[in-house]
Coordinates of C-alpha atoms in Angstrom, one line a residue:
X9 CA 59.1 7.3 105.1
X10 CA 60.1 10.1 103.0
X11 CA 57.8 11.2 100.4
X12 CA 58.3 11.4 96.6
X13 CA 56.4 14.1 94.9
X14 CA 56.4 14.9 91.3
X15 CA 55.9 19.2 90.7
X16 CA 53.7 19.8 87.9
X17 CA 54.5 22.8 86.0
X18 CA 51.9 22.5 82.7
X19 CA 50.9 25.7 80.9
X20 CA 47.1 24.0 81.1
X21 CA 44.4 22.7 83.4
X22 CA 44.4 19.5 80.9
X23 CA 47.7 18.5 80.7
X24 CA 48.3 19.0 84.4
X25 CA 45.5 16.6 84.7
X26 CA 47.0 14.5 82.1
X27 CA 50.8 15.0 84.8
X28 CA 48.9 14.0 88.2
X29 CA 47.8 10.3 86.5
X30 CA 51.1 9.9 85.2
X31 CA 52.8 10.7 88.4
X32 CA 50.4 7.8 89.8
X33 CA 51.6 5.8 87.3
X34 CA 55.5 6.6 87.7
X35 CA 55.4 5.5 91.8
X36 CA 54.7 9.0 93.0
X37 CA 53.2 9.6 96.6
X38 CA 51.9 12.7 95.9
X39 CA 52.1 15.9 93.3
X40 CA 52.8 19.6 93.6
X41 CA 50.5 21.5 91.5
X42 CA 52.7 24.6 90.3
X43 CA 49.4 26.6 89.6
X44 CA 51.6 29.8 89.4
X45 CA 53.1 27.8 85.7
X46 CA 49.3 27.6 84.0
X47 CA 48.5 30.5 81.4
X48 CA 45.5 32.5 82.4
X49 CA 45.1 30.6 85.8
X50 CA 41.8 31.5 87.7
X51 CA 41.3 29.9 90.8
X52 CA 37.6 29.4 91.1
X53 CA 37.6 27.7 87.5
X54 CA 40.8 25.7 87.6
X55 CA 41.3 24.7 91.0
X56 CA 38.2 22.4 91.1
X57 CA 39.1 20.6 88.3
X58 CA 42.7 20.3 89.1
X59 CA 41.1 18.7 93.0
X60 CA 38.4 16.9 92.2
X61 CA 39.1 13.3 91.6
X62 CA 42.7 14.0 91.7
X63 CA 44.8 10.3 91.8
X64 CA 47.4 11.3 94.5
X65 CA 47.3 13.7 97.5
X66 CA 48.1 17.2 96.5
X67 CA 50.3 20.1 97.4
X68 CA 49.5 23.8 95.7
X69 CA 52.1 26.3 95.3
X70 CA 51.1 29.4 93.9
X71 CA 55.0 31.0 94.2
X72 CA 55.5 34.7 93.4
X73 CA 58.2 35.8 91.1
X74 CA 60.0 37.1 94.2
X75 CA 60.4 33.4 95.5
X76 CA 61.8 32.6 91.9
X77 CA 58.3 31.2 91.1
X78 CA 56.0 32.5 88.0
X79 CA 53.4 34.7 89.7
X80 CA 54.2 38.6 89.1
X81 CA 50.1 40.0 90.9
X82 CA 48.7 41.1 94.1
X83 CA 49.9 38.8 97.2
X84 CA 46.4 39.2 98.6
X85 CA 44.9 37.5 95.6
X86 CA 47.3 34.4 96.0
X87 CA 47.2 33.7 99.1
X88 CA 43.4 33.9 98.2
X89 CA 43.6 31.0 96.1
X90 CA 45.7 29.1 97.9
X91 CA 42.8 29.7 100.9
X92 CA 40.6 28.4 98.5
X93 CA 42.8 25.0 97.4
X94 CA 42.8 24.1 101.2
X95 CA 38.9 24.8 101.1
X96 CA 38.3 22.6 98.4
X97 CA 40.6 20.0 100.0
X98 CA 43.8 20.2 98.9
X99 CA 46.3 17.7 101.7
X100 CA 49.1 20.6 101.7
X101 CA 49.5 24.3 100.6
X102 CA 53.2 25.7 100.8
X103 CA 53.3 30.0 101.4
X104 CA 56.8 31.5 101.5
X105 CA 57.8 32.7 104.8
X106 CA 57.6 36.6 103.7
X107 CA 54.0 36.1 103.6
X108 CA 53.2 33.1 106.1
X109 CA 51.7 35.4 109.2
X110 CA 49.1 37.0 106.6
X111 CA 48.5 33.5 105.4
X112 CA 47.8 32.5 108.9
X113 CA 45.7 35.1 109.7
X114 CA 43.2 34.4 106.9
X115 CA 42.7 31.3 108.0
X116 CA 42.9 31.0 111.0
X117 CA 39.4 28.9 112.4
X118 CA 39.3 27.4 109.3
X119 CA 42.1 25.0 108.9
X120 CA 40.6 21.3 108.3
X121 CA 41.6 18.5 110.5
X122 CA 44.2 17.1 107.8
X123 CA 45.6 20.2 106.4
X124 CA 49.0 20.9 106.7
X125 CA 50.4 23.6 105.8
X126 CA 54.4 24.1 104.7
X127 CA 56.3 27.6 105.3
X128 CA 59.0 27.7 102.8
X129 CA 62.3 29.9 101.9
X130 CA 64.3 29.9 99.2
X131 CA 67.9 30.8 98.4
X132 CA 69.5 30.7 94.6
X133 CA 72.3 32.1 95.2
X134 CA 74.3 30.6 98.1
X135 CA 73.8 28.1 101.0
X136 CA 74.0 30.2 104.7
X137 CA 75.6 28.5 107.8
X138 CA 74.1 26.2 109.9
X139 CA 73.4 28.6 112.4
X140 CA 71.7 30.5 109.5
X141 CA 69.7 27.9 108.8
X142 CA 69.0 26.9 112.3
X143 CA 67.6 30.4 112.9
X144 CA 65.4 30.2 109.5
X145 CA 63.8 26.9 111.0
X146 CA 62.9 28.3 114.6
X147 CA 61.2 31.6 112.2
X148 CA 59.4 28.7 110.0
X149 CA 57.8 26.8 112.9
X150 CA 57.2 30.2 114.6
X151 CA 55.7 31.4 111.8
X152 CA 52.5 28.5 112.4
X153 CA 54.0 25.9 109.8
X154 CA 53.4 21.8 110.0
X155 CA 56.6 21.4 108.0
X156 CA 59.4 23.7 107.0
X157 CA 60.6 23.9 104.1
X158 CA 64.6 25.1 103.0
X159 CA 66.0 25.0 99.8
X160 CA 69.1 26.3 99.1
X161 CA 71.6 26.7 96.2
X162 CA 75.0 24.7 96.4
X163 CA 78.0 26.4 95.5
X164 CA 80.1 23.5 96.6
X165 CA 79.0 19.7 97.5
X166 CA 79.5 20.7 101.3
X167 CA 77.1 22.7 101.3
X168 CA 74.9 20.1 101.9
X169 CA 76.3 18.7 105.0
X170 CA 75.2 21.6 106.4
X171 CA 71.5 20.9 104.8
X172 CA 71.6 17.4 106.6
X173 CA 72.9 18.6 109.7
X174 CA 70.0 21.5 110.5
X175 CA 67.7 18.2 108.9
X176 CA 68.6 15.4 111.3
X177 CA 68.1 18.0 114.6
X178 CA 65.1 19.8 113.5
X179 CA 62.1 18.7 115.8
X180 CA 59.3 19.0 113.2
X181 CA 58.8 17.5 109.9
X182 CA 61.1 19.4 107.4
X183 CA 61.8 20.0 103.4
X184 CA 65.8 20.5 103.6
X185 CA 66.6 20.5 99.7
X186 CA 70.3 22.0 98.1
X187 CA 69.3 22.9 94.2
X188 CA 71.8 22.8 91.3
X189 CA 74.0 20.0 90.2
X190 CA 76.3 19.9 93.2
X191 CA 73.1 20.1 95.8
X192 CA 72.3 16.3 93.7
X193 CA 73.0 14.6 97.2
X194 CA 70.2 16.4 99.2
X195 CA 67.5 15.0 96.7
X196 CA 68.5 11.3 96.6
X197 CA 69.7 11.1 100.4
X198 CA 66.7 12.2 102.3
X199 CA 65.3 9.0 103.3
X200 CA 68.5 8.6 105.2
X201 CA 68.3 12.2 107.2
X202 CA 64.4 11.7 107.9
X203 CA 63.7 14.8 104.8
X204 CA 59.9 14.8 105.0
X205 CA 59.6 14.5 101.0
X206 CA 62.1 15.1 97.8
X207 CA 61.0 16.0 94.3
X208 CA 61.3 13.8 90.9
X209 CA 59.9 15.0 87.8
X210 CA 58.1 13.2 85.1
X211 CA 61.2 13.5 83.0
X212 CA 63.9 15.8 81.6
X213 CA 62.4 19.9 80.7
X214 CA 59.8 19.3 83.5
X215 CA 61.6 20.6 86.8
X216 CA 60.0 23.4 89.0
X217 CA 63.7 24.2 90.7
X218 CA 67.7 23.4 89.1
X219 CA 69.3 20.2 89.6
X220 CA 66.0 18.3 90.4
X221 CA 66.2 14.5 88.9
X222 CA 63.3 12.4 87.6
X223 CA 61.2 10.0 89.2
X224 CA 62.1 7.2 87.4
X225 CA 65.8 8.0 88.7
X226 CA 65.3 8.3 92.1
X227 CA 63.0 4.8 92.5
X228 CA 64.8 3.0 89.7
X229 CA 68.8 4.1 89.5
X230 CA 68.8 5.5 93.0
X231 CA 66.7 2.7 94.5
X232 CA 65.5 5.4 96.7
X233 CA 62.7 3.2 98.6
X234 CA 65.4 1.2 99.9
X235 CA 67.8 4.0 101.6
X236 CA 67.5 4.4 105.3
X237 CA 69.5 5.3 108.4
X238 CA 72.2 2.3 107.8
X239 CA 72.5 3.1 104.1
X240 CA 76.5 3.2 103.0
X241 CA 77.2 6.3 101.2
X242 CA 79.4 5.7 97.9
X243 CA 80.1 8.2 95.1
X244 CA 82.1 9.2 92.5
X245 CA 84.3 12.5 92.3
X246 CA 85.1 14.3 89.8
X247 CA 84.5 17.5 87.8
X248 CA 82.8 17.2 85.6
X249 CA 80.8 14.1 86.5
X250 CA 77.9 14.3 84.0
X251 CA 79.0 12.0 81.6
X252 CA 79.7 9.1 84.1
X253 CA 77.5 6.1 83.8
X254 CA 79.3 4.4 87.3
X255 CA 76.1 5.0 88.6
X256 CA 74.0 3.1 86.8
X257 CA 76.3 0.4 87.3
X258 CA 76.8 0.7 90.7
X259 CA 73.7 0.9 92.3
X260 CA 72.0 -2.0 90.2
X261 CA 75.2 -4.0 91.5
X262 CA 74.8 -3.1 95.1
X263 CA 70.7 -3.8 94.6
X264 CA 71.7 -7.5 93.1
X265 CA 74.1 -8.3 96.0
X266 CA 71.5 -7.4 98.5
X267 CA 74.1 -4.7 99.7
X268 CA 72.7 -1.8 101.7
X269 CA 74.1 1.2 99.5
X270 CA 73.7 3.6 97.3
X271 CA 76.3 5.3 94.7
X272 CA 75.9 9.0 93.8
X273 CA 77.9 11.5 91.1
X274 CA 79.5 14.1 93.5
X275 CA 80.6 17.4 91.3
X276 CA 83.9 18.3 93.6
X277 CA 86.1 20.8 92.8
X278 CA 88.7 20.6 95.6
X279 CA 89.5 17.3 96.4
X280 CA 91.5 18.5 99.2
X281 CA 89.0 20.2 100.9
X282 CA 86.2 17.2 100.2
X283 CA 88.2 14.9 101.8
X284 CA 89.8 17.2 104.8
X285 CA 86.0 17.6 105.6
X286 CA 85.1 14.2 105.6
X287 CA 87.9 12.9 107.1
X288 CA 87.9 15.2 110.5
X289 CA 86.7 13.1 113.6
X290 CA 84.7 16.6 114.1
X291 CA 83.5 17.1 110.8
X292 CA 79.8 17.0 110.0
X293 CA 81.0 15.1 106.2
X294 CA 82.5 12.3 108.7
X295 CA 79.1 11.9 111.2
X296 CA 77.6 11.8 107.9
X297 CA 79.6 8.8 106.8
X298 CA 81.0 8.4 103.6
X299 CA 81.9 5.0 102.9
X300 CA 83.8 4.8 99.8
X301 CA 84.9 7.4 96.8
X302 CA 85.9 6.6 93.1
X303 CA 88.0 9.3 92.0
X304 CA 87.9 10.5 88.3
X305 CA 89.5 13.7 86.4
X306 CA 91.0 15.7 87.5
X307 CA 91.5 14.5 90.9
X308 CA 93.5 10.7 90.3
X309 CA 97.1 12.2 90.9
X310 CA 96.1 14.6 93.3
X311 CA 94.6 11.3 95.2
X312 CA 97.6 9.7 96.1
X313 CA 99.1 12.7 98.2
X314 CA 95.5 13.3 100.1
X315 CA 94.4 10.2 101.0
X316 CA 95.9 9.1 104.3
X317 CA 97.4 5.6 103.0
X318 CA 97.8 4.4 99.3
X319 CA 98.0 1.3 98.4
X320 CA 101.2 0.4 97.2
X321 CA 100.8 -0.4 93.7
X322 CA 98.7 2.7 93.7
X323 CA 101.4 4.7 94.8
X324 CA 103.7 3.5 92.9
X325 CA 101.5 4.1 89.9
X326 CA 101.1 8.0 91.3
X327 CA 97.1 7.7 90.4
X328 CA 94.6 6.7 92.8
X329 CA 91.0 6.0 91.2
X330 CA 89.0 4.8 94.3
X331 CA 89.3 5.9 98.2
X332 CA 88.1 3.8 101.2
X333 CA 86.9 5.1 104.5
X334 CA 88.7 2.5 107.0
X335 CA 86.2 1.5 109.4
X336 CA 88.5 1.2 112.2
X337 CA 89.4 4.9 112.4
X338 CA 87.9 7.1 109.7
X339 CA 91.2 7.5 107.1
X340 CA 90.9 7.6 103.5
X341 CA 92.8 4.6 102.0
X342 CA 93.5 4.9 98.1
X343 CA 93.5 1.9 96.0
X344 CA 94.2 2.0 92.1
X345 CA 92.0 -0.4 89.7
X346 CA 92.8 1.0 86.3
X347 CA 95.8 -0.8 86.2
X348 CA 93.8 -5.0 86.9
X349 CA 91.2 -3.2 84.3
X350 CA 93.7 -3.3 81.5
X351 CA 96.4 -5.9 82.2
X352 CA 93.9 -8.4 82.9
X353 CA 91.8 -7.8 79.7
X354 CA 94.9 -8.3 77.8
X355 CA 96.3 -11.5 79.5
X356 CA 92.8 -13.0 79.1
X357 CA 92.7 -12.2 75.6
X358 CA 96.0 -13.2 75.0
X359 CA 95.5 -16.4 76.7
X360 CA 92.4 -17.2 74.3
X361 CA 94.5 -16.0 71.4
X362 CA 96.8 -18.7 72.0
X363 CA 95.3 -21.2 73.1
X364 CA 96.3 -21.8 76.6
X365 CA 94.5 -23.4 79.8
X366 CA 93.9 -22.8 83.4
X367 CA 96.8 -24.9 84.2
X368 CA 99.3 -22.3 82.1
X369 CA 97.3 -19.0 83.7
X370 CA 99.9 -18.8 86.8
X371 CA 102.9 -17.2 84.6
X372 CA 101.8 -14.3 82.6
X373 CA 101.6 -14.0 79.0
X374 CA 102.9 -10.6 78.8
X375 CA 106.0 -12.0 80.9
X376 CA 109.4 -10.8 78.6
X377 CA 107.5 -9.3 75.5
X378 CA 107.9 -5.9 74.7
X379 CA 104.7 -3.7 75.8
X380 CA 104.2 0.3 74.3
X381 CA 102.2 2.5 75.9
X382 CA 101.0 5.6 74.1
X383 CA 100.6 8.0 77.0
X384 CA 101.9 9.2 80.2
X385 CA 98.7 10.5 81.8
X386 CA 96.8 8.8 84.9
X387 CA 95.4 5.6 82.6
X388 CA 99.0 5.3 80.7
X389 CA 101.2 4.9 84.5
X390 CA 98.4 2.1 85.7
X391 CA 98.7 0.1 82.5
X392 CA 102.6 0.4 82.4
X393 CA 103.3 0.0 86.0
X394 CA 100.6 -3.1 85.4
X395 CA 102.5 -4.4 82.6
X396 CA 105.9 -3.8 84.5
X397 CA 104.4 -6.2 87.6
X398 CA 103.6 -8.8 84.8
X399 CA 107.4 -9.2 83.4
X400 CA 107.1 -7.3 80.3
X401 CA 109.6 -4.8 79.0
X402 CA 108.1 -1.4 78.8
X403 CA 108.5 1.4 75.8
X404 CA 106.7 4.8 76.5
X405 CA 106.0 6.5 73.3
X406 CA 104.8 10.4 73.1
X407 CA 103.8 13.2 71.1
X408 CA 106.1 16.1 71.5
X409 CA 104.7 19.6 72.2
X410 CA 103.7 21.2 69.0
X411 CA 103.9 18.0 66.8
X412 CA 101.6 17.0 64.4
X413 CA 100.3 13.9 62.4
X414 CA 99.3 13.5 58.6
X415 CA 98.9 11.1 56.1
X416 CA 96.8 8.9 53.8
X417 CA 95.4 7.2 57.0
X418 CA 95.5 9.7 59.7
X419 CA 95.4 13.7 59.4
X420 CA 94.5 15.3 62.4
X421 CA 96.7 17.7 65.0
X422 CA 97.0 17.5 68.7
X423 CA 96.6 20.2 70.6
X424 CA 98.8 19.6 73.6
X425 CA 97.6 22.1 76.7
X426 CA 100.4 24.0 79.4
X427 CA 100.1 20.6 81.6
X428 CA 101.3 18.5 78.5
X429 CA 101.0 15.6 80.3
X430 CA 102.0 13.5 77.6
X431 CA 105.7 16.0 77.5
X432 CA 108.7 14.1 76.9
X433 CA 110.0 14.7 80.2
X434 CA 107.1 13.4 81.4
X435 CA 107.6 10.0 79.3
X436 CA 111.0 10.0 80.1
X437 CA 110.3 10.2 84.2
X438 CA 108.1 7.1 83.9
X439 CA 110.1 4.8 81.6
X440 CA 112.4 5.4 84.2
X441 CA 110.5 4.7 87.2
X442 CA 109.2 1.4 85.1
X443 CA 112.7 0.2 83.7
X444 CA 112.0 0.4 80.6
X445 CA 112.7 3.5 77.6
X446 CA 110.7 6.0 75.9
X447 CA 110.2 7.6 72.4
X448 CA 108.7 10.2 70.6
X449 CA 105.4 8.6 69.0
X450 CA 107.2 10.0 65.6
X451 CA 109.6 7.1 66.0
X452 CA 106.7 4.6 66.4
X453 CA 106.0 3.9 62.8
X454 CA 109.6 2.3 62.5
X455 CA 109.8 0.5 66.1
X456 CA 109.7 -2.9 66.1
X457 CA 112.6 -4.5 67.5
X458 CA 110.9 -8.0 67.2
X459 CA 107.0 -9.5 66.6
X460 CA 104.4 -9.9 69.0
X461 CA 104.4 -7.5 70.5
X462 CA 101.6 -5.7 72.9
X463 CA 99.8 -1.6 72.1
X464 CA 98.4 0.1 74.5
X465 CA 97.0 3.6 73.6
X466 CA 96.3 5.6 76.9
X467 CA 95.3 8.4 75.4
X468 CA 91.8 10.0 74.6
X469 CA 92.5 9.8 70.5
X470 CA 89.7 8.6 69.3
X471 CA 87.0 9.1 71.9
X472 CA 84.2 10.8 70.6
X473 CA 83.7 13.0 68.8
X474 CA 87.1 12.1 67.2
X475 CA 85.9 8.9 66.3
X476 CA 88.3 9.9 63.0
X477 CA 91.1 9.9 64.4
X478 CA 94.1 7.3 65.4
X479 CA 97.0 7.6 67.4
X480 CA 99.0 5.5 65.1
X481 CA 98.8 4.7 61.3
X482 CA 97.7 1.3 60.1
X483 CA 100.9 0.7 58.5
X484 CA 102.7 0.6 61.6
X485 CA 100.5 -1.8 63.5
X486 CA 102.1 -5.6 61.4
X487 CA 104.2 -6.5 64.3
X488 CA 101.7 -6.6 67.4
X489 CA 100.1 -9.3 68.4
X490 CA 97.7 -7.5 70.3
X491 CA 96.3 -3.6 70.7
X492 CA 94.2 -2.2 73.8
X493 CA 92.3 1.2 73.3
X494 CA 91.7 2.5 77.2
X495 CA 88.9 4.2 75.1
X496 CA 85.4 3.0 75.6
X497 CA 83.2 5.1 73.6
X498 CA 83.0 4.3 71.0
X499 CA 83.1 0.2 71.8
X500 CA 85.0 0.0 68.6
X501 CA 88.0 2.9 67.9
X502 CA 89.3 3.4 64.7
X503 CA 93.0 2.1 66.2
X504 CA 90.6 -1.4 66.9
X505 CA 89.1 -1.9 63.9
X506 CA 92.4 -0.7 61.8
X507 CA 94.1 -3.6 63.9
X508 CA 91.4 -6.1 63.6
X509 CA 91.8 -5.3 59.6
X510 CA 95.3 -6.5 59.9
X511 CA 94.5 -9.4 61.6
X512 CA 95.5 -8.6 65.3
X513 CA 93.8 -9.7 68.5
X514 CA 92.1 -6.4 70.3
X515 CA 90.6 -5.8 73.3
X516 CA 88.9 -2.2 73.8
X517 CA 88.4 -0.3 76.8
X518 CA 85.1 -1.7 77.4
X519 CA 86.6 -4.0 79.3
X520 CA 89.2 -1.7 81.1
X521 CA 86.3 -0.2 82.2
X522 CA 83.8 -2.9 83.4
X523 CA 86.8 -5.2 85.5
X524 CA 88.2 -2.1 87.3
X525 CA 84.7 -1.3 88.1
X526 CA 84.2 -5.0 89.5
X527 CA 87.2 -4.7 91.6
X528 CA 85.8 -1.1 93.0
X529 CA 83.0 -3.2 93.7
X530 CA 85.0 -5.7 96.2
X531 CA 86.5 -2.7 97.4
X532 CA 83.1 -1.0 98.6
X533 CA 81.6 -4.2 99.7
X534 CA 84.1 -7.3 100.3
X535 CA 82.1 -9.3 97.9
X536 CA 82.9 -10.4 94.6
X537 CA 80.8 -8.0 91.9
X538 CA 77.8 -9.3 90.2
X539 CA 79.5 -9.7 86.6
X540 CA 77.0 -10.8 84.7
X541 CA 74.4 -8.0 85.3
X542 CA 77.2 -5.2 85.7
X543 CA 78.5 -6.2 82.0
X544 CA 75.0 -6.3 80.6
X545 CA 74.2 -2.7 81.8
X546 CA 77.2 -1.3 80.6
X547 CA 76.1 -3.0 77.2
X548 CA 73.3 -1.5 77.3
X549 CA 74.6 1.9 78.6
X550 CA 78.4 2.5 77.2

């Protein structure tokens, strides 16, 4: 079982003391006593306070500025006190590699029965091949070590396939860790590899090394105690991937359906590349098995012509947002569930609005009425190709390059980047491929060839921090008997509450978000998603 350990890194004696109980308390196994982090350290006063009576076994590091650690004094004096911590019965002392043969030496004869002692090397600023790395492990366990110990820095998520591959082959027990935001996947998946131990820390501003999550994270989002060898590996890419909550949602999904996997952010930056790697028969990402992707900016449209097979809607919508491994041969499938997100919000709503029973939900309710889309972007093609598939007659309405909007109710100005996805030409090319027409958003205002009709704004307008601003004025919104934001945060857009004000049904993105989300979920697993406890943690979350 692989080991969690919480690093301590207190300036004093005290609160370190005050760390190691509530590292017991958080589910730790053991802690990591970053002695080189306490102001004024001396050994022979601190060290038998800090081991005595301790709550969990305990590792000491003493690390040397040179090893990106705190210590700038003699070597001989460290390795001194870390002597000392094993005498006064610390379970594990880690000494870099530089210095491992002098450690070695001075204690050699002495070394208690339960001791073991970890040889570590660190890299911050790039992750070597595996045959690097394979030569670095043979110098460890040359070196005398018990368990070796690599940590690397990730300048792409494939660098740690590499980690995982030296991991799975080495013969004695080893620390592989990838630090920084993109080495995430080394931390969270080492139960699965057979990683000796990973690090959480007792929460945020309390790391010893970048890109290390917390405790609570790894046992309670991560469900870390419950990944092993058969664990399915899902994620989502993107850049950035930060701000995504799809893991939360996820892994407490998976975790209610008693399905055996675990979801993890993956920071890609070349979606090409990613899935090229993973997809290759002889590829360590593939022997590594990835199971399943979502797929968030900027990578949706660049989805459809990497994956091996789209789904056809998905194609046709020209934005994939989730990618399946096919078990039968390896390919990456995409799918597209923005577009069931949003059309089936609406439909429900508009069913409730008016009344209408199970026995009427087999024709759609957006069949013949006239649906605008603000937008042209990834979200805006699902929702009209969705509302194209349904019967309705599509408008796509833009902003122009260089236009702006002002009045009583609405005064801000869009600042429209080179891509301009949201160009006429661009509006014009899908009204086309939908059948229906497009319009500058100018000409909104005055567009309403009849009532009851459905809005749809697929752009960001109104996410925060705009929470100001609206994509169209309140004046304009009389003849629609519904309006969708895609936005989910805030729950409640300005656009929303305008149009509740005026008496219109609305539906936000909130719940875009959580049904393409359950239908990801049946994607991953083949089961229908826990609803209930999905849609309370995104309550609770978004």
């Amino acid at each position: 079982m692989t080991l969690l350990c919480v690093p301590l890194v207190a300036k004093t004696v005290e609160q370190m003391t005050a760390d190691m109980a509530a590292a017991k308390a958080s589910g730790a196994d053991l802690v990591e006593l970053r002695v080189d982090h306490l102001s004024a350290f001396l050994p022979g006063r601190d060290l038998p306070l800090l081991l005595r009576d301790r709550p969990l076994p305990a590792l000491v590091t003493y690390r040397p500025k040179w090893e990106g650690g705190e210590y700038e004094g003699d070597d001989k004096r460290r390795l001194e006190a870390l002597r000392l911590a094993m005498e006064l019965g610390a379970d594990y002392v880690d000494v870099e590699l530089k210095v491992a043969e002098d450690f070695v030496r001075l204690i050699d004869g002495k070394k208690p029965e339960n001791f073991k002692l970890i040889v570590s090397s660190h890299n911050y600023q790039k992750t070597p091949s595996s045959e690097v790395l394979g030569s670095l492990v043979a110098a460890i366990q040359a070196s005398g070590a018990d368990i070796v110990k690599i940590a690397t820095t990730a300048v792409s998520v494939m660098d740690v396939t590499r980690m995982f591959q030296v991991l799975v082959h080495c013969q004695v027990p080893m620390i592989g860790l990838v630090m920084g935001e993109r080495g995430l996947l080394s931390r969270v998946l080492c139960p699965k590899y057979g990683g000796y131990l990973t690090f959480g820390t007792l929460g945020e501003g309390k790391a010893s090394a970048p890109g290390q999550p917390t405790i609570s994270q790894l046992l309670h989002l991560y469900n870390i105690r419950q990944i092993g060898a058969d664990t399915k590996l899902t994620g989502l890419i993107g850049n950035p991937v930060t701000q995504t909550k799809s893991h939360i949602f996820h892994n407490a999904a998976f975790k209610s359906a008693g399905f055996d996997a675990v979801y993890v952010p993956l920071l890609v930056d070349d979606l090409t590349s990613f899935l090229h790697a993973f997809s290759s028969p002889d590829s360590v990402g593939f022997r590594f098995g990835w199971n399943a992707q979502n797929c968030t900016m900027p990578h949706k449209e660049i989805a459809v012509r990497c994956c091996d097979a789209v789904d056809p809607i998905a194609k046709s919508i020209g934005a994939v947002n989730t990618i399946i491994r096919r078990p039968s041969d390896g390919r990456f499938v995409g799918h597209n569930t923005d577009y069931f997100g949003a059309i089936s919000a609406i439909e429900d709503e508009l069913r409730g609005s008016q009344g209408l029973g199970k026995e009427e939900e087999t024709a759609s309710p957006l069949a013949g009425r006239v649906f605008v889309v603000m937008g042209a972007g990834g979200a805006g093609k699902a929702i009209a190709y969705g509302a194209k598939e349904k019967g309705a007659r599509v408008v796509i309405a833009n902003r122009t390059y260089g236009q702006s909007s002002s009045s009583s109710s609405s005064s801000f100005t869009w600042i429209i980047k080179s891509s301009n996805l949201w160009s006429t030409e661009r509006a014009r090319e899908l009204a086309k491929q939908v059948g229906g027409q497009a319009l500058p958003l100018s000409e909104l205002e005055n567009f309403h060839p009849e009532d009851g009709m459905i809005l749809a704004n697929a752009t960001s307008v109104g996410m925060q921090p705009n929470v100001g601003e609206t994509p169209l004025a309140k004046r304009a919104l009389g003849h629609y008997a519904l309006v969708f934001d895609a936005v989910y945060a805030p729950k409640v857009t300005r656009l929303l509450r305008e149009a509740e004000e005026c008496g219109i049904t609305t539906v936000g993105g909130f719940e875009m978000f959580i049904r393409q989300a359950m239908g990801q979920f049946k994607l991953f697993t083949g089961l229908e998603a826990p609803g209930k406890e999905m849609r309370e943690l995104m309550m609770k979350y978004v």
